[in-house]
Structures are given as structure tokens and as C-alpha cells.
Amino acid sequence: MDQAADQAGAVPAAGERSGSAREAVLRRVRAALADRPGPVAVPRDYDRTREAADPLALLAERIEDYRAMVHRVQAAELPARITASLAARGARRMAAPVDLPADWLVPEVAWRLDTDHSSTIEELDGIDGVLTGCAVAVAETGTLVLDAGEAQGRRMLTLLPDYHLCVVRADQVAVSLPEALARLDGTRPLTFVSGPSATSDIELNRVEGVHGPRTLEVVIVDA
Amino acid sequence: MAGRGVTWLGTPTFPKAARTALADPQLRANLRNATTTIRGKRADAVAELPDWEPLRRAGEAIKDQVLGDLDTYLERLEAAVTARGGIVHWARDADEANEIVLRLTREAGAEEVVKVKSMATAEIGLNEALAEGGVRAVETDLAELIVQLGEDRPSHILVPAIHRNRAEIREIFRREMPDVPEDITDEPKELAEAARRHLRQKFLTAKVAVSGANFAVADSGSIVVVESEGNGRMCLTLPETLITVMGIEKVVPTWSDLEVFLQLLPRSSTAERMNPYTSIWTGVTPGDGPKNFHLVLLDNGRTDTLADEVGRQALRCIRCSACLNVCPVYERTGGAAYGSVYPGPIGAILTPQLLGEDVDKQARSLPYASSLCGACFEVCPVRIDIPEVLVHLRAQAVEAKNKTSPEAVAMSALAWAMGDARRWAATQRIAGIGRLLSRGGRISSLPWPGSKWTSSRDLPAPPKETFRAWWRRTRG
């Protein structure tokens, strides 16, 4: 098939073979497009933005639809809410990104901060839960997006502990998915979370909790 | 050389396989429950978006834009991934892709890889190729695990074990999972918990993971994996080396194009507003996730498909599986009857095209696995006109066949009969004899070669009088 490589003679080394595969695939693509259909205009008349009477209420409702717990608090009430949630969960040892706001680190539990990415897989696997913020939330779909930025830490932190408590600020909430994506940098490591880990593979029955955190709890902070 | 591995060796042609499937009431019951449930849920999820049709039109156009300049977008993607510390490999076919993954796995010093469900790696038979090279591939998606442990074939794009009910799954786990509790029940929750315990240690110690990709953004080099269980996140985050095998048609031009597909895919596929987890990464990020990222760009028959001006639209497919769940043929035969990694209506057009010149009798039978009712086109989030491609492929199949095939003989006989009014009138009178074969207005078995049609379908009996006779009698 690849005549260029064949003409090159001797058995090619791995790197050269790969290089020749590249040329061969690109050549096949060009041959297949002999008709070059010409530029396609993409109609963008779908809704980029969407109105919602109360985006925070919509977000709360949509997250609850995934059977995750949601609380709405005023900024001043946040530390008390964190304390109450951790107590209800029976959490004693919590993981957190190193730049979590100081007043979120409530004194009732022991905190394992991921300083210099020092938490090990074993440690995180055995810990009671993790507390983070997020980058953006999508009200319409009940989705939290983490981008490894401020108060979020690296991806492993929110993956291994079985319980994830996530704080969303009002100004982080977008109504539609296009609005949310526009706020994100696609080259950062991103995790979109819509409810807890779930599977529907057995007779299409939704079961919460397989490999990701089995409990998701969200605190939405009004203004 | 095109499309190797797409079909399963030794699979009978669709009519034969369908007959076996139709005789299995348990299979039909499992399938009917599943497809009916998901059809209803999907309709609700879609109805919620006021701009569903504009989104479909945009999805269709973006994919056509990519396919029309695929070389440009692939080179752009390669440059972006490389610039962010990833390594890009190209594979002409299944063998080449498998060799690359095996070599990279060996270089990483691993004897086992964890896998997140991927159609592309199923298509190339990666697990078998790795096994031949002494590397064990562990499927981590619950349904894929059920299929792997049951030494079974997947029967649905999204829920590969849809043909199994909970009792069957419990039996597979008890037989094949060494650490499963003796008294495990068939409650889905308990079965999922068993899978979690079974795989946890593998995730925490795996050195190499293999994934597919739902989308890849040409401009930024971002790769997208959409999943539910968190097994994807485990594979994409914990191992040192991540190898992603991606069909070359999965590229989208820009970041903002994801706003279309991340709305179309979950609602079409699992009928959710959003799937539980979507991971997006670009090359490598120091201190976060794998240290080595390899992207394998796979052709394996895609460029042959691209060359067909009618058939190329199959490459728009985002593997949502909505077309399977609305298909009256799929609902009764299940996915295994298609004998391919890609079952259902999309499989019926994608499989023979990916095989290209290697297309065999079995794959050639797939475009006939349809009633051409059009339901698949109506639900397709990227508006693939599956019936149009089916008819196009049927025409090709008939052309490729010998002129003495039963179809060709029937067609030329019909042409002869219809070519002359007197002959046609005589033929219609003869057709009345067909009534003698019928019971209750249906013919359930015709003599050969008609038996090829009636072995899996009934035929309406010819009417008592022809239309022309009726016209003469009532209006003449």
C-alpha cells in the first residue's frame, strides 16, 4: 500500500515506519478528498446563552436530580456548613488542595494538604473525603467543572477519596454549557462532574458509585 | 488491508445470525426492555432543549467541515499535541496500531494495562494482540468487564452487556471473579460493588492505561473522554503512561465546537443532561496526571470510507448509539447478529465501508439488516442519513455480485416481465397462485430462492385480484 516506504528499500526502523505511516495516511486522505467538497458554513443559530430566572436555584435542582446533596448558604455561613457536612458524614481526616481558603479548613477535622503534590495514592485512597472549590458550574446541566486552578488541586485529589465536598461561588455559575466553556482554558486538565460516579450497565438500572467518588455534596454560596 | 478487525471472524451472515437471535426469547426480552426504556428517556432529555434542531445542524456541519479538510485538521492536531509534550503516532491499519501500543507498553515495563471502554481498540482487536505479546488488558468499564469475564461479544455500543440480565451477570461474576463474595445477590448495587473491589487495586498500581477518545480539538490538542463510572478518570489520571487510540475522524476544529457535541452526545446516548464525568487533557501537565502521553491516530479503513461521497457521512458518527435503540431490526436481533464491533443501523453502514475492498459475504449482508423505516436518521444527533447510505451500499453489493445470483435473476426476470404489458398481466395472474401458499394473508415460507426472503420474514399474500383488474371492474 505504502509505495514510498517500499521504494525506500531496506526494512525501516520503528521511527521511520511511523513516519511513513503518517505520510501514507495523509496521502490517502488527500486522495479520498479528490472532490474537495469545499468550505462548509457552520450554522451557529443554537442558543449560546440562556436566561434563567434564578440560576443558583436551577443549579441546585439539577444537581439534586443526580441524587447528590446540595446546600445553599450565605458567605458568612460557609465554615459552619462545612463543619456540619463533615460531621454528618463522620469525616475525621480530609484531603484538600494546598491553596484552599483558610476559613474552609474548619478546626473540627484533621487536614491533609497536598503540599508539593506530596499526597500518595495510598493516603488518598484511605482518607475520609476531599474538600475543593471549582472553576465553573453549569446550571442547566448541574455540572461542576474543575480545572486544577485555585482551591481545586490536581485531578487525583478529587478522584480517590470516596466523598467529595465541593463549594461553588455564585459568580462561578453559568446557565448554559456554551457560556461555561467560554470561561474555560481548554489546555488545562479539566474534569466535568455531574453527580456522583454512576453506572447503568446492569439492566439500565442507575447505581450510584462505582470507581469515582460515591458521594458528592455541593455547597452553593449566594453572592 | 483496510478495516481489519472490524468484524468477528466466523460470524454467519446477518439473516442466519438473526434467525438464531429471533429464536431466543430471553435475549429478545432483555433487548426490548432496554431499548424501550432508553428510547423514552432520550426523547425526554432531547425535548428539554429548545434548540435541539439547530444543535444537530451545527453538529452535522462541523463534522462535514472536518471531513472536507481532514488532512489540515490532523496536522494541526498533531502539532498542538506535540507542542504540549504529547507524542503522536500514525497507524494505517489495525496491525500497525496494535504494534505501536504493544511496543509502548513494553517500553513502559508493564505486563498489564488498564483500559477504559473504547470502540477503536475493540475494532482493532487490541486486547487479543496485546495478549499475543504477553500483555494482559483489563477492561474497567462495568459492561466491558462483564463481556470480558463472560468471554462474550459486546452487543451494544453504549451498554455492551445489554443482552445480559442481572442473574446472568451474577453467574459470570461468581464463576470468573476470584474475590467475589460467596453470597452475592443479583442486586445491581452489589454487582457494581463487586466490580469496584475487583478493579480498585489494578487502578492504583497500573503503570499503563489505554483509552479511546470521543473528541480531539485540532487547535488546542485537547482530548476528550466522556464516561460515567470514574473508571475513565482512574485510567486517565493515575498511570504514568497513557496511550490513546483515536480514529482520525474524531477531530473537531476548535474548543468552542465542543459546546455542540457535549450537548448532543449525553442526551442522545444515555439520555442524561450530562454524563457523570468528562475528562479533557492536553499533552502532559507536570505534577498532574500521566508523565507520558501517546496519541495513536488510526486510519483502518476510514480513508476508504471518506472516498465515497455518499457513504462518507458515516464518519460523522459520535458513537452515541441512539440509532440502535430506535431500530426495529436491532430490537429483535440484538447486536451480536451484526457480527461486528459496530452493531445496529450505524454498524450496517460503517462496518462494510471500513472493510473497504476486504468486504466479505457477512459484511455485505449488513446493509440488508434494515427495514429502511428512517427512525435512525430522525434520532441521529449529527443527521447521518443512514437509509440513504444503506440503499447506496445495497446497490454496490448487488453490482458486486455475480449476474446469476438469485437477486440478479429475480431482478432481470422482473425487468423482462414489466417490459411488456401482456407479459406483465400474465405475471400478475400467476402471482395469484401465491395465495395458495399463504395462511391468514401471510406467506411464511416460500420455495427456494424465495426462502431466502421468508426464512426471517413473512410476506404478504398477493391480493385476490390485481390492481388493474380491480380498476377495470370498478372504474372501467
XYZ file of C-alpha atoms in Angstrom:
699
model
C 0.000 0.000 0.000
C 2.705 2.413 1.050
C 4.863 2.646 -2.023
C 7.086 5.438 -0.744
C 8.253 3.253 2.135
C 8.719 0.258 -0.136
C 10.850 2.224 -2.541
C 12.979 3.435 0.349
C 14.328 -0.123 0.368
C 15.579 -1.949 3.470
C 13.383 -2.774 6.468
C 12.650 0.575 8.064
C 13.330 1.242 11.751
C 10.392 1.850 14.069
C 10.622 5.626 13.881
C 10.855 5.678 10.085
C 7.934 3.272 9.766
C 5.837 5.539 11.904
C 6.902 8.497 9.776
C 5.948 6.682 6.616
C 2.567 5.762 8.101
C 1.959 9.444 8.677
C 2.656 10.275 5.059
C 0.616 7.309 3.863
C -2.463 8.258 5.897
C -2.265 11.897 4.835
C -1.819 10.849 1.200
C -4.879 8.580 1.460
C -6.910 11.413 2.989
C -5.957 13.722 0.126
C -6.757 11.066 -2.455
C -10.120 10.382 -0.816
C -10.917 14.090 -0.971
C -10.250 14.379 -4.684
C -13.617 16.121 -4.892
C -12.691 18.602 -2.075
C -16.284 19.349 -1.110
C -15.389 22.970 -0.375
C -15.815 25.052 2.741
C -18.783 24.264 4.957
C -20.573 27.085 6.743
C -21.487 26.022 10.262
C -24.889 27.397 11.307
C -24.481 28.783 14.818
C -28.110 29.646 15.451
C -28.333 27.463 18.546
C -28.537 29.135 21.949
C -25.151 30.344 23.122
C -26.625 31.840 26.251
C -29.838 31.096 28.025
C -31.948 33.001 30.519
C -32.822 31.507 33.890
C -34.955 33.276 36.472
C -32.730 32.009 39.279
C -29.543 30.290 38.007
C -28.479 29.191 41.504
C -31.827 27.540 42.177
C -31.655 25.850 38.772
C -28.141 24.561 39.511
C -29.249 23.204 42.889
C -32.282 21.486 41.377
C -30.275 19.911 38.553
C -27.517 18.628 40.857
C -30.168 17.121 43.148
C -31.563 15.289 40.125
C -28.323 13.286 40.127
C -29.069 12.385 43.741
C -26.238 14.489 45.098
C -26.715 16.580 48.262
C -26.946 20.350 47.771
C -26.922 23.223 50.293
C -27.308 26.946 49.709
C -25.657 29.337 52.176
C -24.588 32.958 52.573
C -20.817 33.535 52.531
C -20.645 34.041 56.290
C -22.311 30.686 56.933
C -19.887 28.641 54.832
C -17.474 27.444 57.568
C -20.390 26.298 59.762
C -21.902 24.471 56.766
C -18.595 22.697 56.072
C -18.349 21.669 59.722
C -21.919 20.368 59.708
C -21.471 18.402 56.473
C -18.245 16.771 57.646
C -19.820 15.903 60.998
C -22.883 14.373 59.298
C -20.578 12.326 57.109
C -18.477 11.261 60.107
C -15.346 12.526 58.334
C -12.274 12.987 60.542
C -9.403 13.182 58.072
C -9.905 15.298 54.969
C -7.698 15.962 51.965
C -7.504 19.440 50.453
C -5.563 21.385 47.829
C -2.804 23.487 49.347
C -4.448 26.789 48.386
C -7.851 26.167 49.962
C -9.171 29.374 51.630
C -8.102 29.352 55.293
C -11.613 29.672 56.699
C -12.703 26.494 54.859
C -10.155 24.498 56.881
C -12.507 24.077 59.816
C -10.782 23.004 63.040
C -13.031 20.013 63.775
C -11.205 17.672 61.365
C -7.564 16.880 60.535
C -6.499 18.295 57.142
C -4.037 16.658 54.772
C -2.938 19.463 52.459
C -1.476 18.329 49.130
C 1.672 20.441 49.579
C 4.048 19.984 46.616
C 1.843 17.138 45.408
C 3.050 15.083 48.342
C -0.094 13.010 48.969
C 0.369 9.418 47.868
C -2.175 7.218 46.151
C -2.419 5.052 49.293
C -3.033 8.078 51.518
C -5.782 9.472 49.327
C -7.345 6.044 48.946
C -7.665 5.756 52.720
C -8.813 9.270 53.547
C -12.406 10.175 54.522
C -13.006 12.791 51.853
C -11.811 15.848 49.964
C -12.926 19.484 50.008
C -12.410 21.708 46.947
C -13.770 24.681 45.099
C -14.429 24.616 41.340
C -13.730 26.728 38.255
C -17.184 26.916 36.674
C -20.609 25.365 37.165
C -23.297 24.821 34.515
C -26.769 25.457 35.952
C -28.731 23.856 33.141
C -26.931 20.510 33.368
C -25.973 20.515 37.064
C -22.305 20.208 36.157
C -19.242 21.300 38.162
C -16.021 21.879 36.235
C -12.628 21.582 37.933
C -9.607 22.947 36.071
C -6.823 22.266 38.600
C -6.808 26.002 39.367
C -7.364 27.835 42.621
C -8.725 25.710 45.501
C -9.008 22.618 43.307
C -5.641 20.880 43.237
C -4.585 18.134 40.874
C -7.049 15.614 39.448
C -6.058 12.712 41.709
C -7.275 14.623 44.791
C -10.920 14.608 43.758
C -10.813 11.107 42.309
C -9.587 8.750 45.004
C -11.454 9.815 48.166
C -14.948 8.319 48.260
C -16.552 11.617 49.310
C -16.222 14.953 47.515
C -17.484 18.166 49.120
C -17.399 20.966 46.557
C -18.006 24.678 47.086
C -19.465 26.770 44.233
C -19.484 30.576 44.376
C -22.387 32.423 42.760
C -20.079 34.175 40.282
C -18.841 30.804 39.002
C -22.285 29.760 37.775
C -23.112 29.893 34.048
C -26.579 28.978 32.819
C -25.706 27.154 29.578
C -22.867 24.861 28.576
C -21.568 27.221 25.834
C -21.285 30.027 28.402
C -19.349 27.742 30.732
C -16.935 26.506 28.044
C -16.198 30.079 27.010
C -14.868 30.724 30.522
C -12.510 27.744 30.466
C -8.994 27.235 29.132
C -9.082 24.024 27.102
C -5.413 23.278 27.651
C -5.751 22.862 31.426
C -6.551 19.398 32.801
C -10.338 19.563 33.114
C -12.824 17.352 34.922
C -16.566 17.853 34.447
C -18.551 16.337 37.316
C -22.315 15.786 37.050
C -23.384 13.950 40.161
C -21.561 11.068 41.797
C -19.990 8.147 39.961
C -22.771 6.072 38.405
C -23.393 3.125 36.136
C -26.441 1.941 34.222
C -24.814 -1.147 32.770
C -26.987 -3.719 34.543
C -30.470 -3.739 33.022
C -30.159 0.051 32.736
C -30.681 0.462 36.489
C -28.816 3.517 37.692
C -26.448 2.585 40.511
C -24.554 5.383 42.208
C -20.959 4.737 42.967
C -18.559 2.612 41.056
C -14.999 3.886 40.820
C -15.222 7.635 41.265
C -16.372 9.321 44.499
C -19.622 7.653 45.528
C -20.895 10.653 47.434
C -20.966 14.168 46.017
C -22.065 17.047 48.208
C -22.253 20.613 46.913
C -22.419 23.903 48.791
C -23.603 26.864 46.710
C -22.575 30.201 48.186
C -25.004 33.020 47.336
C -23.264 36.281 46.413
C -5.589 -4.024 4.198
C -8.428 -1.695 5.125
C -10.627 -2.065 8.158
C -9.060 -5.192 9.615
C -10.661 -6.483 12.776
C -13.961 -4.642 12.370
C -15.916 -7.882 12.014
C -15.603 -11.047 14.048
C -14.150 -13.984 12.199
C -16.510 -16.851 11.557
C -19.675 -14.830 12.086
C -22.566 -16.006 9.905
C -24.274 -13.592 7.538
C -26.924 -11.367 9.107
C -30.005 -13.403 8.044
C -28.525 -16.578 9.569
C -27.448 -14.851 12.773
C -30.783 -13.054 13.022
C -32.674 -16.344 12.808
C -30.713 -17.691 15.800
C -31.296 -14.485 17.760
C -35.011 -14.427 16.962
C -35.341 -17.912 18.457
C -34.000 -16.728 21.854
C -36.908 -15.315 23.907
C -34.668 -14.285 26.849
C -32.469 -12.213 24.559
C -35.473 -10.567 22.937
C -37.000 -9.745 26.327
C -33.725 -8.228 27.624
C -33.379 -6.133 24.477
C -36.986 -4.999 24.367
C -36.874 -3.800 27.972
C -33.639 -1.943 27.452
C -34.407 -0.256 24.154
C -37.925 0.752 25.218
C -36.642 2.325 28.437
C -33.839 4.271 26.822
C -36.000 5.432 23.898
C -38.420 7.095 26.257
C -35.709 8.694 28.365
C -33.868 10.022 25.345
C -36.984 11.669 23.965
C -37.486 13.480 27.305
C -33.857 14.615 27.513
C -33.944 15.948 23.967
C -37.311 17.677 24.372
C -35.808 19.728 27.188
C -33.502 21.629 24.821
C -35.387 24.247 22.761
C -32.516 24.440 20.253
C -32.090 20.707 19.566
C -32.552 21.003 15.786
C -30.085 23.906 15.412
C -27.600 21.900 17.509
C -27.995 18.887 15.204
C -27.474 21.076 12.137
C -24.363 22.579 13.697
C -23.043 19.136 14.656
C -23.574 17.890 11.125
C -21.847 20.918 9.595
C -18.855 20.857 11.962
C -18.222 17.199 11.160
C -18.559 17.848 7.423
C -16.146 20.741 7.770
C -13.611 18.439 9.460
C -14.050 15.626 6.944
C -13.708 18.003 3.988
C -10.276 19.167 5.184
C -9.258 16.218 7.317
C -5.556 16.395 6.394
C -5.331 20.002 7.575
C -7.064 19.299 10.892
C -4.993 16.175 11.597
C -1.736 18.046 11.022
C -2.976 20.856 13.247
C -3.944 18.387 15.984
C -0.566 16.674 15.752
C 1.275 19.978 16.102
C -0.819 21.053 19.107
C -0.428 17.747 20.961
C 3.313 17.680 20.282
C 3.711 21.275 21.457
C 2.177 20.282 24.811
C 4.503 17.344 25.386
C 2.490 14.510 23.834
C 3.794 12.096 21.214
C 1.705 11.411 18.113
C 1.803 8.127 16.190
C 0.039 7.260 12.952
C -1.361 3.846 12.108
C -2.537 2.750 8.671
C -4.350 -0.323 9.964
C -5.140 -2.494 12.962
C -1.819 -4.341 12.948
C 0.185 -1.160 12.891
C -1.823 0.387 15.742
C -1.547 -2.768 17.841
C 2.230 -2.917 17.279
C 2.597 0.672 18.451
C 0.587 0.093 21.644
C 2.429 -3.158 22.420
C 5.821 -1.523 21.882
C 4.944 1.469 24.095
C 3.614 -0.859 26.802
C 6.811 -2.895 26.783
C 8.917 0.264 26.889
C 6.975 1.293 29.992
C 7.824 -2.085 31.550
C 4.207 -3.153 32.040
C 2.697 -6.636 31.776
C -0.830 -5.397 32.342
C -2.727 -2.358 31.069
C -5.992 -0.912 32.344
C -8.449 0.122 29.658
C -11.351 2.487 29.551
C -14.027 1.312 27.105
C -13.039 2.251 23.592
C -14.663 1.340 20.290
C -11.449 1.970 18.362
C -9.414 -0.534 20.386
C -12.240 -3.084 20.121
C -12.238 -2.502 16.368
C -8.533 -3.290 16.032
C -8.664 -6.267 18.405
C -6.108 -4.670 20.700
C -6.776 -6.939 23.689
C -6.050 -10.058 21.643
C -2.950 -8.502 20.074
C -1.609 -7.491 23.490
C -2.300 -10.999 24.839
C -0.260 -12.485 21.987
C 2.539 -10.156 23.012
C 2.292 -11.266 26.645
C 0.409 -8.218 27.964
C -2.921 -8.539 29.770
C -5.544 -5.903 29.007
C -8.087 -5.324 31.764
C -11.403 -3.757 30.757
C -12.589 -1.428 33.522
C -15.995 -0.284 32.312
C -18.553 -2.446 34.145
C -20.282 -3.647 30.991
C -16.983 -4.300 29.201
C -15.806 -6.239 32.252
C -18.972 -8.363 32.139
C -18.327 -9.058 28.449
C -14.625 -9.795 29.045
C -15.214 -12.111 32.014
C -18.047 -13.865 30.174
C -15.774 -14.397 27.140
C -18.611 -12.812 25.237
C -19.043 -10.253 22.466
C -20.368 -6.754 23.123
C -23.859 -6.277 21.712
C -24.430 -2.537 22.043
C -22.218 0.499 21.514
C -23.052 2.167 24.806
C -24.114 -0.709 27.057
C -22.171 -3.669 25.654
C -23.736 -6.157 28.104
C -27.306 -5.059 27.406
C -28.185 -8.620 26.347
C -27.386 -9.938 29.839
C -29.794 -9.723 32.744
C -28.762 -9.457 36.401
C -28.983 -13.193 37.066
C -26.657 -13.945 34.169
C -24.216 -11.267 35.338
C -24.196 -12.693 38.864
C -23.310 -16.104 37.454
C -20.459 -14.669 35.379
C -19.049 -12.838 38.411
C -19.308 -15.915 40.636
C -17.556 -18.012 38.048
C -14.834 -15.611 36.889
C -14.100 -13.107 39.655
C -11.828 -14.770 42.191
C -12.557 -12.346 45.045
C -16.347 -12.171 44.709
C -18.360 -12.791 47.912
C -19.871 -16.293 48.024
C -23.343 -14.983 48.908
C -23.506 -12.143 46.362
C -27.069 -11.478 45.161
C -28.140 -10.233 41.757
C -28.859 -6.692 43.001
C -27.184 -4.240 40.567
C -25.747 -2.335 43.547
C -23.992 -5.430 44.893
C -22.696 -6.396 41.479
C -21.301 -2.890 40.914
C -19.642 -3.030 44.333
C -18.005 -6.341 43.433
C -16.599 -4.769 40.254
C -15.292 -1.837 42.283
C -13.413 -4.100 44.689
C -12.146 -6.264 41.850
C -10.647 -3.328 39.941
C -9.552 -0.952 42.703
C -6.087 -2.417 43.222
C -5.482 -2.592 39.485
C -6.229 1.132 39.121
C -3.956 2.067 41.996
C -0.978 0.093 40.697
C -1.330 0.250 36.887
C 1.633 1.715 35.016
C -0.036 1.978 31.637
C -3.572 2.864 30.596
C -5.177 2.686 27.170
C -8.141 4.839 26.214
C -10.130 5.899 23.197
C -11.211 9.477 22.550
C -14.633 10.968 21.984
C -13.257 14.181 20.523
C -9.910 15.862 19.892
C -9.624 19.616 19.395
C -7.312 20.448 16.483
C -6.485 23.981 17.628
C -5.541 23.201 21.218
C -4.673 19.482 21.130
C -7.235 18.785 23.865
C -8.528 15.218 24.046
C -11.992 14.461 25.455
C -13.237 11.273 27.126
C -16.863 11.057 28.222
C -17.858 8.422 30.799
C -19.948 7.621 33.855
C -18.264 5.354 36.334
C -14.979 7.107 37.063
C -13.016 4.209 35.613
C -12.105 6.588 32.814
C -10.781 9.175 35.263
C -8.793 6.441 37.016
C -7.170 5.360 33.745
C -6.537 8.903 32.527
C -5.102 10.197 35.806
C -3.208 7.556 37.779
C -0.875 5.572 35.448
C 2.472 7.027 34.380
C 1.842 6.326 30.734
C -1.398 6.991 28.858
C -1.926 5.703 25.335
C -4.986 6.995 23.480
C -6.086 5.295 20.268
C -8.305 7.534 18.188
C -9.976 7.168 14.804
C -8.857 10.027 12.559
C -12.458 11.216 12.155
C -12.766 12.204 15.829
C -11.090 15.571 15.430
C -13.088 18.815 15.773
C -11.679 22.196 14.717
C -11.877 24.407 17.786
C -12.534 24.442 21.516
C -15.919 26.092 21.095
C -17.116 23.246 18.840
C -17.286 21.130 21.983
C -20.254 23.263 23.084
C -22.223 21.500 20.357
C -21.046 17.934 20.872
C -21.067 17.949 24.674
C -24.765 18.795 24.403
C -25.611 16.359 21.611
C -23.764 13.314 22.942
C -25.026 12.720 26.530
C -28.682 13.379 25.735
C -28.582 11.138 22.654
C -26.620 8.425 24.320
C -27.504 7.894 27.982
C -30.460 10.298 27.900
C -28.845 12.390 30.628
C -28.416 16.157 30.694
C -24.745 15.399 31.245
C -22.811 12.202 31.813
C -21.250 11.969 35.290
C -17.644 12.566 34.184
C -15.964 14.238 31.229
C -12.170 14.440 31.224
C -10.271 16.808 28.970
C -6.474 16.940 28.847
C -3.809 18.363 26.595
C -0.412 16.701 26.272
C 1.098 16.338 29.712
C 0.731 18.585 32.759
C 3.731 18.416 35.127
C 2.660 17.172 38.573
C -0.857 16.275 37.439
C -1.659 13.002 35.679
C 0.449 10.807 33.378
C 4.075 11.707 32.662
C 3.905 10.257 29.161
C 1.066 10.747 26.720
C 0.869 8.978 23.367
C -1.831 9.612 20.786
C -2.292 6.975 18.083
C -4.156 8.275 15.015
C -5.889 5.331 13.368
C -6.986 5.005 9.739
C -8.042 1.315 9.386
C -10.481 1.862 6.539
C -11.567 5.398 7.388
C -9.897 6.928 4.348
C -11.638 4.340 2.118
C -14.923 5.432 3.694
C -14.008 9.075 3.182
C -13.528 8.429 -0.538
C -17.205 7.548 -1.019
C -19.176 10.746 -1.474
C -22.443 9.208 -0.267
C -21.002 6.910 2.372
C -18.539 9.298 4.000
C -21.253 10.824 6.188
C -20.940 7.681 8.351
C -17.697 9.231 9.627
C -19.734 11.953 11.353
C -20.806 9.320 13.885
C -20.116 10.235 17.519
C -20.971 6.702 18.752
C -23.989 7.736 20.809
C -25.999 4.571 19.943
C -29.338 6.381 19.653
C -29.914 4.660 16.291
C -29.644 1.208 17.885
C -32.329 1.944 20.440
C -34.935 3.037 17.880
C -34.233 0.333 15.301
C -36.963 -2.331 14.974
C -34.424 -4.752 13.496
C -31.822 -4.234 16.256
C -34.507 -4.546 18.921
C -35.335 -8.060 17.760
C -31.931 -9.434 16.804
C -29.564 -7.698 19.218
C -26.060 -6.554 18.428
C -24.313 -9.902 18.119
C -26.203 -10.738 14.923
C -24.327 -7.927 13.151
C -21.059 -9.787 13.788
C -19.211 -6.512 14.156
C -17.830 -4.138 16.752
C -20.319 -1.628 15.320
C -23.846 -3.071 15.512
C -27.223 -1.576 14.670
C -28.024 0.848 11.864
C -24.723 2.725 12.091
C -22.859 -0.596 12.078
C -24.779 -1.671 8.995
C -23.261 1.241 7.057
C -19.946 1.702 8.883
C -18.771 -1.914 9.020
C -18.834 -2.719 5.286
C -17.287 0.650 4.466
C -14.420 0.301 6.958
C -13.678 -3.096 5.454
C -13.287 -1.476 2.033
C -12.051 -3.909 -0.564
C -11.851 -6.667 2.064
C -15.636 -6.665 2.358
C -16.852 -10.254 2.698
C -20.178 -12.046 2.438
C -21.057 -11.385 6.056
C -20.310 -7.657 5.939
C -22.056 -7.409 2.571
C -25.219 -8.736 4.218
C -25.313 -5.900 6.759
C -26.873 -3.174 4.580
C -29.878 -5.501 4.341
C -30.292 -5.554 8.137
C -32.828 -2.757 7.976
C -36.432 -2.052 7.139
C -35.442 1.429 5.868
C -38.018 2.932 8.231
C -35.870 6.018 8.799
C -36.125 6.163 12.607
C -32.303 6.088 12.832
C -31.968 9.250 10.760
C -34.552 11.061 12.874
C -32.669 10.475 16.132
C -29.114 10.835 14.818
C -27.552 13.864 16.570
C -25.305 14.545 13.561
C -28.005 13.811 10.975
C -26.389 10.831 9.245
C -28.873 9.763 6.569
C -28.429 6.071 7.323
C -31.247 4.890 4.971
C -29.623 6.768 2.085
C -26.277 5.067 2.705
C -27.967 1.669 3.165
C -29.599 1.888 -0.247
C -26.317 3.099 -1.770
C -24.431 0.133 -0.266
C -27.134 -2.330 -1.354
C -26.740 -1.121 -4.913
C -22.982 -1.649 -4.652
C -23.464 -5.120 -3.183
C -25.810 -6.175 -5.969
C -23.402 -4.837 -8.584
C -20.518 -6.709 -6.995
C -22.401 -9.983 -7.124
C -22.403 -12.440 -9.946
C -25.160 -11.823 -12.523
C -26.586 -15.286 -11.759
C -27.227 -14.555 -8.068
C -30.883 -15.145 -7.073
C -31.368 -11.400 -6.693
C -29.942 -10.600 -10.096
C -32.044 -13.368 -11.670
C -35.181 -12.115 -9.910
C -34.490 -8.528 -10.921
C -33.825 -9.349 -14.564
C -36.920 -11.581 -14.655
C -38.945 -8.732 -13.216
C -37.477 -6.328 -15.769
C -38.413 -8.753 -18.537
C -41.962 -9.158 -17.223
C -42.525 -5.455 -16.686
C -41.103 -4.568 -20.058
C -44.279 -5.647 -21.849
C -47.923 -5.075 -20.867
C -49.164 -8.527 -21.842
C -46.314 -10.307 -20.125
C -46.931 -8.188 -17.004
C -50.647 -9.059 -16.931
C -49.787 -12.738 -17.225
C -47.212 -12.455 -14.429
C -49.748 -10.894 -12.128
C -52.226 -13.683 -12.763
C -49.515 -16.201 -11.937
C -48.695 -14.311 -8.755
C -52.239 -15.045 -7.626
C -51.034 -18.622 -7.192
C -49.024 -17.313 -4.250
C -52.293 -17.231 -2.336
C -52.200 -20.981 -2.194
C -49.057 -20.758 -0.037
C -50.475 -18.247 2.412
C -52.154 -18.616 5.783
C -54.145 -15.715 7.214
C -52.942 -13.385 4.492
C -49.220 -14.041 5.197
C -46.762 -16.298 3.449
C -44.283 -17.639 5.961
C -42.323 -19.932 3.710
C -41.607 -19.741 0.011
C -39.753 -22.342 -2.060
C -36.110 -21.514 -2.876
C -34.899 -18.912 -3.802
C -37.836 -17.136 -2.201
C -36.986 -18.996 1.014
C -34.036 -16.650 1.419
C -36.546 -13.893 1.984
C -39.108 -15.770 4.048
C -36.645 -17.543 6.379
C -36.648 -14.479 8.603
C -39.744 -12.551 7.499
C -43.311 -13.082 6.385
C -44.506 -11.933 3.016
C -47.995 -10.509 2.478
C -50.004 -12.790 0.227
C -50.759 -11.423 -3.243
C -54.237 -9.885 -3.399
C -57.197 -11.794 -4.821
C -57.300 -9.528 -7.808
C -54.666 -7.270 -9.287
C -54.933 -3.501 -9.142
C -55.505 -3.425 -12.891
C -58.290 -5.998 -12.618
C -59.857 -4.049 -9.760
C -59.635 -0.802 -11.746
C -61.274 -2.414 -14.781
C -64.065 -3.879 -12.653
C -64.905 -0.751 -10.656
C -64.000 2.143 -12.943
C -63.789 0.566 -16.332
